[in-house]
Amino acid sequence: MRRTVLSTALLLPLLAGCNSAPGGDGAHAAGGTAGADGGAAAGHWRPTPGTAWQWQLSGKLDTSVDVPVYDIDGFDHDEATVAGLHEDGRKVICYVSTGAWEDFRPDADDFPAEVLGKGNGWEGERWLDIRATDVLEPLMAERLDMCRDKGFDAVEPDNMDGYKNDTGFPLTADDQLRYNRLVAKLAHDRGMAVGLKNDLDQIPELVDDFDFAVNEQCAQYGECADNRPFVDADKAVFHVEYELPTERFCADSRELRLSSMLKKYELDAWREAC
């Protein structure tokens, strides 16, 4: 299921009747398609604008989607799955939550109660006190060790904007900047690229620290232009909408050179790409 936190409290039903976009299961993406290798920076992979992708966090993994990048759950998939995607010529992104605790993860008991805040809107999840880096840094390092050891090329750290939510902690923008940069450094130290998840307001300050962006619903909320610093830096913006039909956002996505598609909230294999 989708693990990001919505700024809205309610999850509205996915709009029905959307038409398939041209090349919906192919490698076409907004602004053209870049190769799986994208660009290179500091010795690790960096996808370029327009790189097509698939994002699947639930259900049996469908490896038949003809795109150069897959974003999948780091805990749910093993080294063999990542290797298989590599054999098919794909780069693979490791989804992990770095800003929220999840009671269903195998390391859940390693998080002390004092760093667990309010629920983030998803069952079994609570915000983390990102100020407590003495506690969280080694825990996140272990998670990113897992991603590296399974062969992932990159990391999608989720829940990276707690300071803008009711977490139960007095988090500030500076707290978030420090923590997000820490997560980026942990990924880079392990030879992996790293994406900035949402956190639009801090993009100008963080674009140099991250290799790509992952955004949800910027078209619905009129925020897609906020991702321009990544595109201007020749870095991909992997973007999904859940409630708008493709004809409502694909033209703008192509103009902005976003890698856009329509997905369901549960983030199963279904997709309609721009």
Coordinates of C-alpha atoms in Angstrom, one line a residue:
M1 CA 0.0 0.0 0.0
R2 CA 1.0 3.6 -0.4
R3 CA 3.2 4.6 2.5
T4 CA 3.5 8.4 2.1
V5 CA 1.5 10.7 4.2
L6 CA -1.2 12.8 2.5
S7 CA -1.6 16.5 3.5
T8 CA -5.3 15.8 3.2
A9 CA -6.9 13.6 5.8
L10 CA -9.3 11.8 3.5
L11 CA -8.4 9.4 0.7
L12 CA -10.9 10.0 -2.0
P13 CA -11.8 7.1 -4.4
L14 CA -9.8 6.9 -7.5
L15 CA -11.6 8.5 -10.4
A16 CA -13.1 5.9 -12.8
G17 CA -13.1 5.9 -16.5
C18 CA -9.6 7.1 -17.2
N19 CA -8.3 6.3 -20.7
S20 CA -5.0 4.5 -21.2
A21 CA -2.3 6.9 -22.1
P22 CA -0.2 6.2 -25.1
G23 CA 2.6 3.8 -24.3
G24 CA 1.1 3.1 -20.8
D25 CA 3.1 0.0 -20.3
G26 CA 6.1 1.0 -22.3
A27 CA 9.2 3.1 -21.7
H28 CA 7.6 6.3 -22.7
A29 CA 7.5 9.1 -20.1
A30 CA 6.9 12.8 -20.0
G31 CA 9.6 14.6 -21.9
G32 CA 11.0 11.5 -23.6
T33 CA 12.7 8.5 -22.3
A34 CA 16.2 8.3 -20.8
G35 CA 18.1 5.1 -20.6
A36 CA 18.2 3.1 -17.4
D37 CA 21.6 4.4 -16.6
G38 CA 20.4 8.0 -16.7
G39 CA 23.3 10.2 -15.6
A40 CA 26.1 9.5 -13.2
A41 CA 27.2 11.6 -10.3
A42 CA 29.7 10.9 -7.5
G43 CA 30.0 7.3 -8.6
H44 CA 26.4 6.4 -8.2
W45 CA 23.4 6.3 -10.6
R46 CA 21.4 9.4 -11.2
P47 CA 18.3 9.2 -13.4
T48 CA 17.7 12.0 -15.8
P49 CA 14.4 13.8 -16.5
G50 CA 11.8 11.8 -18.4
T51 CA 13.1 8.4 -17.3
A52 CA 10.1 6.0 -17.2
W53 CA 9.4 4.0 -14.1
Q54 CA 7.2 1.6 -12.3
W55 CA 6.2 1.9 -8.6
Q56 CA 4.8 -1.2 -7.0
L57 CA 4.5 -1.6 -3.2
S58 CA 1.8 -4.2 -3.0
G59 CA 0.7 -7.4 -4.6
K60 CA 2.7 -10.0 -6.5
L61 CA 5.5 -8.1 -8.3
D62 CA 4.9 -7.8 -12.0
T63 CA 8.3 -7.6 -13.6
S64 CA 6.9 -7.4 -17.2
V65 CA 6.4 -3.6 -17.3
D66 CA 8.8 -2.3 -20.0
V67 CA 10.4 0.5 -18.2
P68 CA 14.0 1.1 -17.1
V69 CA 13.3 1.8 -13.4
Y70 CA 11.4 -0.1 -10.7
D71 CA 10.7 1.2 -7.2
I72 CA 9.8 -1.6 -4.8
D73 CA 9.6 -2.3 -1.1
G74 CA 13.1 -3.0 0.3
F75 CA 11.9 -5.3 3.1
D76 CA 9.5 -7.3 0.9
H77 CA 11.9 -8.3 -1.9
D78 CA 15.1 -10.3 -1.8
E79 CA 18.4 -10.1 -3.5
A80 CA 17.3 -12.5 -6.2
T81 CA 14.4 -10.3 -7.2
V82 CA 16.7 -7.3 -7.5
A83 CA 19.2 -9.4 -9.5
G84 CA 16.4 -10.5 -11.8
L85 CA 15.4 -6.9 -12.5
H86 CA 19.0 -6.1 -13.2
E87 CA 19.2 -8.9 -15.6
D88 CA 16.3 -7.4 -17.5
G89 CA 18.2 -4.1 -17.7
R90 CA 16.4 -2.3 -14.9
K91 CA 17.6 0.0 -12.2
V92 CA 15.9 -0.7 -8.9
I93 CA 14.9 1.7 -6.1
C94 CA 14.6 0.5 -2.5
Y95 CA 11.5 1.9 -0.7
V96 CA 12.0 2.3 3.1
S97 CA 10.3 4.6 5.6
T98 CA 12.9 6.8 7.3
G99 CA 10.5 9.3 9.0
A100 CA 7.9 7.0 10.4
W101 CA 7.9 3.8 12.5
E102 CA 6.0 0.8 11.1
D103 CA 4.9 -1.9 13.6
F104 CA 4.9 -4.6 10.8
R105 CA 8.7 -4.3 10.0
P106 CA 11.1 -6.9 11.4
D107 CA 13.1 -4.1 13.2
A108 CA 10.1 -2.5 14.8
D109 CA 11.1 -3.5 18.4
D110 CA 14.5 -1.7 17.9
F111 CA 12.8 1.7 18.1
P112 CA 12.5 3.0 21.7
A113 CA 9.2 4.4 22.7
E114 CA 10.5 7.9 23.3
V115 CA 11.1 8.4 19.5
L116 CA 7.6 7.3 18.5
G117 CA 5.1 10.1 18.0
K118 CA 1.5 10.4 16.7
G119 CA 0.0 8.2 14.0
N120 CA 0.7 9.4 10.5
G121 CA -2.7 8.3 9.1
W122 CA -1.7 4.8 8.1
E123 CA -2.5 1.8 10.3
G124 CA 0.4 0.7 12.4
E125 CA 2.5 3.7 11.7
R126 CA 3.7 6.6 13.9
W127 CA 5.9 9.6 13.2
L128 CA 9.5 9.5 14.4
D129 CA 11.3 12.2 16.4
I130 CA 13.9 13.0 13.7
R131 CA 15.8 15.1 16.2
A132 CA 17.0 12.0 17.9
T133 CA 19.7 11.2 15.4
D134 CA 21.7 9.3 18.0
V135 CA 18.9 6.7 18.1
L136 CA 17.8 6.9 14.5
E137 CA 21.0 7.1 12.5
P138 CA 22.2 3.6 13.4
L139 CA 18.7 2.2 12.8
M140 CA 18.5 3.9 9.4
A141 CA 22.0 2.8 8.5
E142 CA 21.0 -0.8 9.1
R143 CA 18.0 -0.3 6.8
L144 CA 20.2 1.1 4.1
D145 CA 22.7 -1.6 4.6
M146 CA 19.9 -4.0 3.8
C147 CA 19.2 -2.1 0.5
R148 CA 22.8 -2.1 -0.4
D149 CA 23.3 -5.8 0.4
K150 CA 20.3 -6.7 -1.7
G151 CA 21.8 -4.9 -4.7
F152 CA 19.5 -1.9 -4.9
D153 CA 20.8 1.0 -7.0
A154 CA 18.9 3.7 -5.1
V155 CA 16.7 4.5 -2.1
E156 CA 13.3 6.1 -1.8
P157 CA 13.1 7.3 1.9
D158 CA 9.5 8.0 2.8
N159 CA 7.9 10.4 5.3
M160 CA 10.5 13.0 4.8
D161 CA 8.3 16.0 5.7
G162 CA 7.3 15.4 9.3
Y163 CA 8.0 19.0 10.3
K164 CA 4.9 20.0 8.3
N165 CA 2.7 17.5 10.1
D166 CA 1.3 17.0 13.6
T167 CA 3.9 14.5 14.7
G168 CA 3.7 15.0 18.5
F169 CA 7.1 16.6 18.4
P170 CA 8.1 20.3 17.9
L171 CA 10.0 19.6 14.7
T172 CA 11.3 22.6 12.8
A173 CA 12.3 23.1 9.1
D174 CA 16.0 23.0 10.2
D175 CA 15.4 19.7 12.0
Q176 CA 14.0 18.3 8.7
L177 CA 16.9 19.6 6.6
R178 CA 19.4 18.1 8.9
Y179 CA 17.7 14.7 9.0
N180 CA 17.1 14.6 5.3
R181 CA 20.7 15.4 4.6
L182 CA 21.7 12.7 7.0
V183 CA 19.6 10.1 5.2
A184 CA 21.0 11.2 1.8
K185 CA 24.6 10.9 3.2
L186 CA 23.8 7.4 4.5
A187 CA 22.7 6.3 1.0
H188 CA 25.6 7.9 -0.8
D189 CA 28.1 6.4 1.6
R190 CA 26.7 3.0 0.5
G191 CA 27.1 3.8 -3.2
M192 CA 23.4 4.3 -3.8
A193 CA 21.4 7.2 -5.2
V194 CA 18.7 8.7 -3.1
G195 CA 15.4 10.5 -3.9
L196 CA 13.7 13.3 -2.0
K197 CA 10.1 12.3 -1.3
N198 CA 7.7 15.1 -1.5
D199 CA 8.9 17.9 0.9
L200 CA 8.4 20.5 -1.9
D201 CA 9.1 23.5 0.2
Q202 CA 12.6 22.4 0.9
I203 CA 13.5 21.4 -2.6
P204 CA 15.6 24.5 -3.3
E205 CA 17.8 23.8 -0.2
L206 CA 18.0 20.0 -0.8
V207 CA 18.2 19.6 -4.6
D208 CA 22.0 19.3 -4.4
D209 CA 21.9 16.6 -1.7
F210 CA 19.5 14.3 -3.7
D211 CA 19.8 12.5 -7.0
F212 CA 16.1 12.5 -8.0
A213 CA 12.7 13.4 -6.5
V214 CA 9.6 11.3 -5.9
N215 CA 6.3 13.3 -5.8
E216 CA 2.7 12.5 -5.2
Q217 CA -0.3 14.5 -6.4
C218 CA 1.5 17.7 -7.4
A219 CA -0.9 18.2 -10.2
Q220 CA -3.9 17.8 -8.0
Y221 CA -2.6 20.5 -5.7
G222 CA -1.1 22.7 -8.3
E223 CA 2.5 22.2 -7.1
C224 CA 4.3 20.5 -10.0
A225 CA 6.3 23.5 -11.0
D226 CA 7.9 23.4 -7.5
N227 CA 9.9 20.4 -8.8
R228 CA 11.7 22.5 -11.4
P229 CA 15.0 22.7 -9.5
F230 CA 15.4 18.9 -10.0
V231 CA 14.7 19.0 -13.7
D232 CA 16.9 22.1 -14.1
A233 CA 19.7 20.1 -12.4
D234 CA 19.1 17.2 -14.9
K235 CA 17.6 15.0 -12.3
A236 CA 14.4 12.9 -12.7
V237 CA 11.2 13.7 -10.9
F238 CA 9.2 10.5 -10.5
H239 CA 5.6 11.6 -10.2
V240 CA 2.2 9.9 -9.6
E241 CA -1.4 11.1 -9.4
Y242 CA -4.2 9.0 -7.9
E243 CA -7.4 11.0 -8.4
L244 CA -6.9 12.9 -11.7
P245 CA -7.3 11.2 -15.1
T246 CA -4.2 11.3 -17.3
E247 CA -5.7 13.9 -19.6
R248 CA -5.8 16.3 -16.7
F249 CA -2.0 16.2 -16.0
C250 CA 0.0 14.5 -18.8
A251 CA 0.4 17.5 -21.0
D252 CA 1.7 19.6 -18.2
S253 CA 4.0 16.8 -17.1
R254 CA 5.5 16.5 -20.6
E255 CA 6.2 20.3 -20.6
L256 CA 7.8 20.0 -17.2
R257 CA 9.7 16.8 -18.2
L258 CA 8.3 14.9 -15.2
S259 CA 8.1 11.0 -15.2
S260 CA 4.4 10.9 -14.6
M261 CA 1.8 8.1 -14.3
L262 CA -1.6 7.4 -12.8
K263 CA -1.6 4.8 -10.0
K264 CA -4.1 3.4 -7.5
Y265 CA -3.6 4.3 -3.8
E266 CA -2.5 0.7 -3.0
L267 CA 0.3 1.0 -5.5
D268 CA -0.2 -2.4 -7.0
A269 CA 1.0 -3.2 -10.5
W270 CA -1.7 -1.2 -12.4
R271 CA -0.5 2.0 -14.0
E272 CA -1.3 4.4 -16.8
A273 CA 1.8 6.3 -17.9
C274 CA 1.9 9.6 -19.7

